[in-house]
Amino acid sequence: MADTITPNVVVSMPSQLFTLARSLKAAANGKIYIGKIDTDPTIPENQIQVYIHNEDDSLVPIAQPIVINTGGYPVYGGQISKFVTVEGHSMAVYDALNVQQFYFPNVLRYDPDQLRQQLSAPGGDKLVGSTFYGSVYDSYLPSLYRRNGNMGNGVTITSRRQAFFYTVDGFYYTYSGTLPHNAVETAPTSEYVCVGLLNGADVNTPENFGAVGDGVADDTKAVQLLFNSKLAHMKASGTYKLANQARSSGGYDSYMAYNYVLRINGFAGMMDLTQATLIMPGGVPRITAIDILNSSGSIKLPKIIGNMQQTSMPSMYIDDCGVRIGANCKNLYVFSPGIDHYPGHGIVVRHYIQDGVPTLDDGIPYDITIVAKLMRHCWQSGIVPITGDTIRIRDFDVQYSGSLENLNGQVATIGHNIHTESVAGAGGVNNRLRNIWVQDGNGFNARMHGLMAHTAIDNLNVMNNNFRFNGLDGGRFEAAAHKINSYGNHYSNNGGRGVTFNCGSLTSAGYPLLQHAASFNDVIESNGADGFTDLSGSKALVVSGNIGLNAGNGITLQEGGEQSLSNLNIYNNGKGATETKYAINGGASSYSNVRIYNSAPEVNIQRAFNFRARSRIANVIVDANSTGFDVLDGHPAYFPANDGLLRLSGTFGTIIGRRMLVNPKGAGGWLMPDTFDYIGISFTASADMFFPNPSSSNLFAQFSLELLTGSITATVKVQTGTVNGTTQFAVSAGHVYSLRYTTLTNLQVTQIS
């Protein structure tokens, strides 16, 4: 079947006649060549078919060139004719002397039949521009909204999808009040919601609200209008420059985050802005990028560039931050793909009275999950929960908090990667931060601590994190606290201690003094000071895990505490030290299932123990390089009660199971134990031995005391009660005595050899 020929292009010059190039004279007896676009049409293989279009619409193909008569018209057989072709073409015009007068590489600039085919093919609507925005295709895409004309047109509104155009600002609005409603308002009221330009851009993007997204134009208004729309599925992919809103601090305390740029209020849905970037204005030290209030669902934030390098920072603590999660946020997931060089904190969870709540006991953020990646160089701390209940900080990557990379090099008062900072009084009064999980994240290179748990702690769970290479401690717990669980973390390579525990008591919640219900089971290695230090004197602190290669002691325990160490490996501490360090610098503690070793004593100056209070030991294994021990002030009372398997030898004596040999003591009063079967001791001067007072805990306890040959006479005493019914009993060298607590008030001493 022959191809259908559609004659729709007339072969002609832009003018009526074919003339010479440099005069208005007709190109008499000249020739016209028609060829493929951008080719030389005088070459036969480049030529395309030309037709004569007769009056009866018949088409007659002709050969080239086309002849120009003396009047300047193209003719065929001497007759002026209408010449046509079916496609765009090149044209060359020559004079009678065969000199080229004109050459057009593409006469029409488009291919008529091809264009017709493209327009009629699927997707052709995308080639035709629209009056509204983009293409015709964009204009009739299925949309959340239907244009219903201008505001005030009196249309009855029956659907939230009906949108009305406000000519003053160029935006469309939908009605959020009670339906049906007669649209008589000529301007938006509080019941109307701006839904953008409806310009063909996705309605749930900043571009629908006028954003340019090039990082140069100010897109603050457009992004805020998108947030105000409360669309259920927001998204963005541009780079949006924000401007300082210079909001007043009236009604806020000086440190509060009052000057926000954007606010997400009342959102309930899914928002994914992770492909977008917000650029903060430089030179503004008191500014918060995004405030989130009264929201739930999933908010995936854009990356935030803080531009702190261009900003001179103040010399005070501030709440300003990249993102604040405030009042009445609940069941909310917040994801941050990155916050860089922010002039404040990274993310803060804290509500204010100014958020619109009656009291701070109302609107406490609840059930908040925060995932933060690539948080770098915040001036203060990284992620900071201050008020909230059930806050989960997980899968985080926070580094270089407390950064000095600001214009004036100002040092912030704090600088921690993760920082719980309850606003509470003594004993946790008015504490509004509880049930916190910090898990599966990295907190590296903070100027101060990797993790700082401060002020008040009520159920803090720290699990499977890496707190490493921080300037001070890997983790510091310093608060009125109850229930702390640290498990599976790596507190290592920090400039100070691996972990510092310095907690008071959450007495305001009714918990007993120093009963912290705290447990640690972590790897604590290669820190610049002690591995783990308890400064609190806790009565309920359990430490397990692996602690080694620290420059200071493996563990230091406040001597007045009653801590428990169990299921613990302690090794190679005192690394590179110039003075004696200890695997355990202990207090009134209990130790069970503990292994202590030192595989490189020439490098690690580690003794096994420094006993500074009465302690108990069971199933403790000490290698040959770690048998040394010390006791506080040399008191034999601090030789630890044990399961009979302990073997230690040091400056003050030797322990072989339940037998102890005390090196010679001088004059004075010496505290003695009642937990060994045999005590061998000598004195170089007259001295008093003070044994534990008679009580129900040692009633009928019996043991041997030998005053070794060559010793000076000493006395046996108790501070409360009697010895042999009186105040004291003298013992002399070369004799063995039996000591037995015979009543609740008396210690009986009997010479047996």
PDB file of N, CA and C in Angstrom, residues 174-232:
ATOM      1  N   THR A 174      -8.164  26.052  50.329  1.00  0.00           N
ATOM      2  CA  THR A 174      -9.288  25.152  50.579  1.00  0.00           C
ATOM      3  C   THR A 174      -9.917  25.506  51.917  1.00  0.00           C
ATOM      4  N   TYR A 175     -11.173  25.078  52.076  1.00  0.00           N
ATOM      5  CA  TYR A 175     -11.930  25.426  53.272  1.00  0.00           C
ATOM      6  C   TYR A 175     -11.841  24.292  54.277  1.00  0.00           C
ATOM      7  N   SER A 176     -11.482  24.611  55.553  1.00  0.00           N
ATOM      8  CA  SER A 176     -11.323  23.587  56.575  1.00  0.00           C
ATOM      9  C   SER A 176     -12.449  23.577  57.593  1.00  0.00           C
ATOM     10  N   GLY A 177     -13.440  24.455  57.395  1.00  0.00           N
ATOM     11  CA  GLY A 177     -14.539  24.534  58.344  1.00  0.00           C
ATOM     12  C   GLY A 177     -15.618  23.504  58.067  1.00  0.00           C
ATOM     13  N   THR A 178     -16.792  23.742  58.631  1.00  0.00           N
ATOM     14  CA  THR A 178     -17.916  22.817  58.501  1.00  0.00           C
ATOM     15  C   THR A 178     -18.485  22.871  57.090  1.00  0.00           C
ATOM     16  N   LEU A 179     -18.729  21.704  56.520  1.00  0.00           N
ATOM     17  CA  LEU A 179     -19.298  21.605  55.184  1.00  0.00           C
ATOM     18  C   LEU A 179     -20.747  21.139  55.276  1.00  0.00           C
ATOM     19  N   PRO A 180     -21.599  21.542  54.282  1.00  0.00           N
ATOM     20  CA  PRO A 180     -21.298  22.439  53.158  1.00  0.00           C
ATOM     21  C   PRO A 180     -21.160  23.888  53.613  1.00  0.00           C
ATOM     22  N   HIS A 181     -20.521  24.680  52.760  1.00  0.00           N
ATOM     23  CA  HIS A 181     -20.282  26.074  53.078  1.00  0.00           C
ATOM     24  C   HIS A 181     -20.370  26.891  51.802  1.00  0.00           C
ATOM     25  N   ASN A 182     -21.009  28.055  51.888  1.00  0.00           N
ATOM     26  CA  ASN A 182     -21.131  28.936  50.732  1.00  0.00           C
ATOM     27  C   ASN A 182     -19.900  29.830  50.659  1.00  0.00           C
ATOM     28  N   ALA A 183     -19.149  29.748  49.573  1.00  0.00           N
ATOM     29  CA  ALA A 183     -17.868  30.445  49.443  1.00  0.00           C
ATOM     30  C   ALA A 183     -18.079  31.901  49.094  1.00  0.00           C
ATOM     31  N   VAL A 184     -18.449  32.695  50.094  1.00  0.00           N
ATOM     32  CA  VAL A 184     -18.679  34.120  49.849  1.00  0.00           C
ATOM     33  C   VAL A 184     -17.494  34.974  50.294  1.00  0.00           C
ATOM     34  N   GLU A 185     -16.551  34.387  51.040  1.00  0.00           N
ATOM     35  CA  GLU A 185     -15.405  35.167  51.509  1.00  0.00           C
ATOM     36  C   GLU A 185     -14.543  35.595  50.327  1.00  0.00           C
ATOM     37  N   THR A 186     -14.196  36.862  50.296  1.00  0.00           N
ATOM     38  CA  THR A 186     -13.368  37.369  49.197  1.00  0.00           C
ATOM     39  C   THR A 186     -11.877  37.313  49.534  1.00  0.00           C
ATOM     40  N   ALA A 187     -11.574  37.008  50.781  1.00  0.00           N
ATOM     41  CA  ALA A 187     -10.171  36.850  51.214  1.00  0.00           C
ATOM     42  C   ALA A 187     -10.123  35.683  52.199  1.00  0.00           C
ATOM     43  N   PRO A 188      -8.973  35.007  52.305  1.00  0.00           N
ATOM     44  CA  PRO A 188      -8.871  33.853  53.205  1.00  0.00           C
ATOM     45  C   PRO A 188      -9.087  34.256  54.662  1.00  0.00           C
ATOM     46  N   THR A 189      -9.879  33.460  55.386  1.00  0.00           N
ATOM     47  CA  THR A 189     -10.032  33.610  56.824  1.00  0.00           C
ATOM     48  C   THR A 189      -9.240  32.487  57.495  1.00  0.00           C
ATOM     49  N   SER A 190      -9.337  32.398  58.815  1.00  0.00           N
ATOM     50  CA  SER A 190      -8.593  31.372  59.539  1.00  0.00           C
ATOM     51  C   SER A 190      -9.061  29.969  59.193  1.00  0.00           C
ATOM     52  N   GLU A 191     -10.241  29.843  58.570  1.00  0.00           N
ATOM     53  CA  GLU A 191     -10.750  28.523  58.219  1.00  0.00           C
ATOM     54  C   GLU A 191     -10.294  28.075  56.839  1.00  0.00           C
ATOM     55  N   TYR A 192      -9.524  28.927  56.166  1.00  0.00           N
ATOM     56  CA  TYR A 192      -8.993  28.561  54.856  1.00  0.00           C
ATOM     57  C   TYR A 192      -7.522  28.162  54.994  1.00  0.00           C
ATOM     58  N   VAL A 193      -7.104  27.163  54.218  1.00  0.00           N
ATOM     59  CA  VAL A 193      -5.737  26.662  54.235  1.00  0.00           C
ATOM     60  C   VAL A 193      -5.123  26.857  52.852  1.00  0.00           C
ATOM     61  N   CYS A 194      -3.961  27.484  52.823  1.00  0.00           N
ATOM     62  CA  CYS A 194      -3.275  27.670  51.549  1.00  0.00           C
ATOM     63  C   CYS A 194      -2.770  26.321  51.040  1.00  0.00           C
ATOM     64  N   VAL A 195      -3.116  25.984  49.797  1.00  0.00           N
ATOM     65  CA  VAL A 195      -2.665  24.717  49.201  1.00  0.00           C
ATOM     66  C   VAL A 195      -1.752  24.961  48.002  1.00  0.00           C
ATOM     67  N   GLY A 196      -1.218  26.172  47.923  1.00  0.00           N
ATOM     68  CA  GLY A 196      -0.188  26.432  46.932  1.00  0.00           C
ATOM     69  C   GLY A 196      -0.672  27.093  45.670  1.00  0.00           C
ATOM     70  N   LEU A 197       0.220  27.095  44.707  1.00  0.00           N
ATOM     71  CA  LEU A 197      -0.056  27.727  43.415  1.00  0.00           C
ATOM     72  C   LEU A 197      -0.849  26.820  42.491  1.00  0.00           C
ATOM     73  N   LEU A 198      -0.857  25.527  42.782  1.00  0.00           N
ATOM     74  CA  LEU A 198      -1.469  24.526  41.885  1.00  0.00           C
ATOM     75  C   LEU A 198      -0.996  24.774  40.458  1.00  0.00           C
ATOM     76  N   ASN A 199       0.309  24.885  40.347  1.00  0.00           N
ATOM     77  CA  ASN A 199       0.938  25.283  39.091  1.00  0.00           C
ATOM     78  C   ASN A 199       1.449  24.096  38.281  1.00  0.00           C
ATOM     79  N   GLY A 200       1.052  22.898  38.680  1.00  0.00           N
ATOM     80  CA  GLY A 200       1.521  21.710  37.970  1.00  0.00           C
ATOM     81  C   GLY A 200       2.643  21.009  38.683  1.00  0.00           C
ATOM     82  N   ALA A 201       3.360  21.723  39.586  1.00  0.00           N
ATOM     83  CA  ALA A 201       4.339  21.046  40.433  1.00  0.00           C
ATOM     84  C   ALA A 201       3.587  20.149  41.407  1.00  0.00           C
ATOM     85  N   ASP A 202       4.261  19.122  41.918  1.00  0.00           N
ATOM     86  CA  ASP A 202       3.604  18.276  42.904  1.00  0.00           C
ATOM     87  C   ASP A 202       3.067  19.141  44.031  1.00  0.00           C
ATOM     88  N   VAL A 203       1.802  18.921  44.388  1.00  0.00           N
ATOM     89  CA  VAL A 203       1.166  19.804  45.363  1.00  0.00           C
ATOM     90  C   VAL A 203       1.812  19.703  46.730  1.00  0.00           C
ATOM     91  N   ASN A 204       2.508  18.608  47.012  1.00  0.00           N
ATOM     92  CA  ASN A 204       3.078  18.400  48.346  1.00  0.00           C
ATOM     93  C   ASN A 204       4.560  18.739  48.400  1.00  0.00           C
ATOM     94  N   THR A 205       5.011  19.658  47.533  1.00  0.00           N
ATOM     95  CA  THR A 205       6.401  20.091  47.497  1.00  0.00           C
ATOM     96  C   THR A 205       6.493  21.601  47.698  1.00  0.00           C
ATOM     97  N   PRO A 206       7.641  22.112  48.125  1.00  0.00           N
ATOM     98  CA  PRO A 206       7.800  23.566  48.253  1.00  0.00           C
ATOM     99  C   PRO A 206       7.608  24.301  46.932  1.00  0.00           C
ATOM    100  N   GLU A 207       7.912  23.638  45.807  1.00  0.00           N
ATOM    101  CA  GLU A 207       7.776  24.294  44.506  1.00  0.00           C
ATOM    102  C   GLU A 207       6.334  24.658  44.219  1.00  0.00           C
ATOM    103  N   ASN A 208       5.383  23.912  44.729  1.00  0.00           N
ATOM    104  CA  ASN A 208       3.977  24.257  44.562  1.00  0.00           C
ATOM    105  C   ASN A 208       3.628  25.537  45.305  1.00  0.00           C
ATOM    106  N   PHE A 209       4.470  25.907  46.277  1.00  0.00           N
ATOM    107  CA  PHE A 209       4.222  27.110  47.053  1.00  0.00           C
ATOM    108  C   PHE A 209       5.183  28.242  46.669  1.00  0.00           C
ATOM    109  N   GLY A 210       5.864  28.053  45.546  1.00  0.00           N
ATOM    110  CA  GLY A 210       6.683  29.124  45.009  1.00  0.00           C
ATOM    111  C   GLY A 210       8.166  29.004  45.247  1.00  0.00           C
ATOM    112  N   ALA A 211       8.631  27.903  45.819  1.00  0.00           N
ATOM    113  CA  ALA A 211      10.067  27.750  46.063  1.00  0.00           C
ATOM    114  C   ALA A 211      10.822  27.606  44.748  1.00  0.00           C
ATOM    115  N   VAL A 212      12.036  28.134  44.742  1.00  0.00           N
ATOM    116  CA  VAL A 212      12.921  27.974  43.592  1.00  0.00           C
ATOM    117  C   VAL A 212      13.828  26.764  43.808  1.00  0.00           C
ATOM    118  N   GLY A 213      14.330  26.621  45.022  1.00  0.00           N
ATOM    119  CA  GLY A 213      15.120  25.440  45.356  1.00  0.00           C
ATOM    120  C   GLY A 213      16.507  25.427  44.770  1.00  0.00           C
ATOM    121  N   ASP A 214      17.093  26.620  44.521  1.00  0.00           N
ATOM    122  CA  ASP A 214      18.426  26.683  43.934  1.00  0.00           C
ATOM    123  C   ASP A 214      19.503  27.049  44.943  1.00  0.00           C
ATOM    124  N   GLY A 215      19.135  27.222  46.212  1.00  0.00           N
ATOM    125  CA  GLY A 215      20.100  27.594  47.227  1.00  0.00           C
ATOM    126  C   GLY A 215      20.480  29.055  47.220  1.00  0.00           C
ATOM    127  N   VAL A 216      19.869  29.832  46.354  1.00  0.00           N
ATOM    128  CA  VAL A 216      20.181  31.261  46.245  1.00  0.00           C
ATOM    129  C   VAL A 216      18.967  32.095  46.625  1.00  0.00           C
ATOM    130  N   ALA A 217      17.815  31.775  46.024  1.00  0.00           N
ATOM    131  CA  ALA A 217      16.586  32.500  46.324  1.00  0.00           C
ATOM    132  C   ALA A 217      16.119  32.176  47.750  1.00  0.00           C
ATOM    133  N   ASP A 218      15.455  33.139  48.392  1.00  0.00           N
ATOM    134  CA  ASP A 218      14.911  32.937  49.725  1.00  0.00           C
ATOM    135  C   ASP A 218      13.626  32.116  49.618  1.00  0.00           C
ATOM    136  N   ASP A 219      13.672  30.886  50.089  1.00  0.00           N
ATOM    137  CA  ASP A 219      12.524  29.981  49.993  1.00  0.00           C
ATOM    138  C   ASP A 219      11.822  29.784  51.324  1.00  0.00           C
ATOM    139  N   THR A 220      12.076  30.654  52.306  1.00  0.00           N
ATOM    140  CA  THR A 220      11.496  30.475  53.637  1.00  0.00           C
ATOM    141  C   THR A 220       9.978  30.418  53.582  1.00  0.00           C
ATOM    142  N   LYS A 221       9.361  31.388  52.920  1.00  0.00           N
ATOM    143  CA  LYS A 221       7.899  31.456  52.875  1.00  0.00           C
ATOM    144  C   LYS A 221       7.312  30.214  52.229  1.00  0.00           C
ATOM    145  N   ALA A 222       7.917  29.767  51.144  1.00  0.00           N
ATOM    146  CA  ALA A 222       7.371  28.618  50.422  1.00  0.00           C
ATOM    147  C   ALA A 222       7.408  27.360  51.280  1.00  0.00           C
ATOM    148  N   VAL A 223       8.529  27.123  51.960  1.00  0.00           N
ATOM    149  CA  VAL A 223       8.633  25.923  52.788  1.00  0.00           C
ATOM    150  C   VAL A 223       7.663  26.008  53.966  1.00  0.00           C
ATOM    151  N   GLN A 224       7.530  27.200  54.555  1.00  0.00           N
ATOM    152  CA  GLN A 224       6.587  27.344  55.671  1.00  0.00           C
ATOM    153  C   GLN A 224       5.148  27.120  55.214  1.00  0.00           C
ATOM    154  N   LEU A 225       4.793  27.622  54.045  1.00  0.00           N
ATOM    155  CA  LEU A 225       3.442  27.396  53.526  1.00  0.00           C
ATOM    156  C   LEU A 225       3.180  25.913  53.295  1.00  0.00           C
ATOM    157  N   LEU A 226       4.204  25.191  52.841  1.00  0.00           N
ATOM    158  CA  LEU A 226       4.039  23.746  52.694  1.00  0.00           C
ATOM    159  C   LEU A 226       3.745  23.120  54.052  1.00  0.00           C
ATOM    160  N   PHE A 227       4.498  23.497  55.082  1.00  0.00           N
ATOM    161  CA  PHE A 227       4.260  22.950  56.415  1.00  0.00           C
ATOM    162  C   PHE A 227       2.865  23.315  56.918  1.00  0.00           C
ATOM    163  N   ASN A 228       2.439  24.561  56.621  1.00  0.00           N
ATOM    164  CA  ASN A 228       1.120  24.999  57.085  1.00  0.00           C
ATOM    165  C   ASN A 228      -0.007  24.205  56.441  1.00  0.00           C
ATOM    166  N   SER A 229       0.234  23.690  55.239  1.00  0.00           N
ATOM    167  CA  SER A 229      -0.821  22.970  54.521  1.00  0.00           C
ATOM    168  C   SER A 229      -1.192  21.660  55.203  1.00  0.00           C
ATOM    169  N   LYS A 230      -0.277  21.122  56.027  1.00  0.00           N
ATOM    170  CA  LYS A 230      -0.489  19.851  56.748  1.00  0.00           C
ATOM    171  C   LYS A 230      -0.811  18.694  55.806  1.00  0.00           C
ATOM    172  N   LEU A 231      -0.303  18.775  54.579  1.00  0.00           N
ATOM    173  CA  LEU A 231      -0.487  17.670  53.652  1.00  0.00           C
ATOM    174  C   LEU A 231       0.101  16.395  54.230  1.00  0.00           C
ATOM    175  N   ALA A 232      -0.555  15.284  53.978  1.00  0.00           N
ATOM    176  CA  ALA A 232      -0.185  14.030  54.626  1.00  0.00           C
ATOM    177  C   ALA A 232       1.126  13.454  54.114  1.00  0.00           C
TER     178      ALA A 232
END
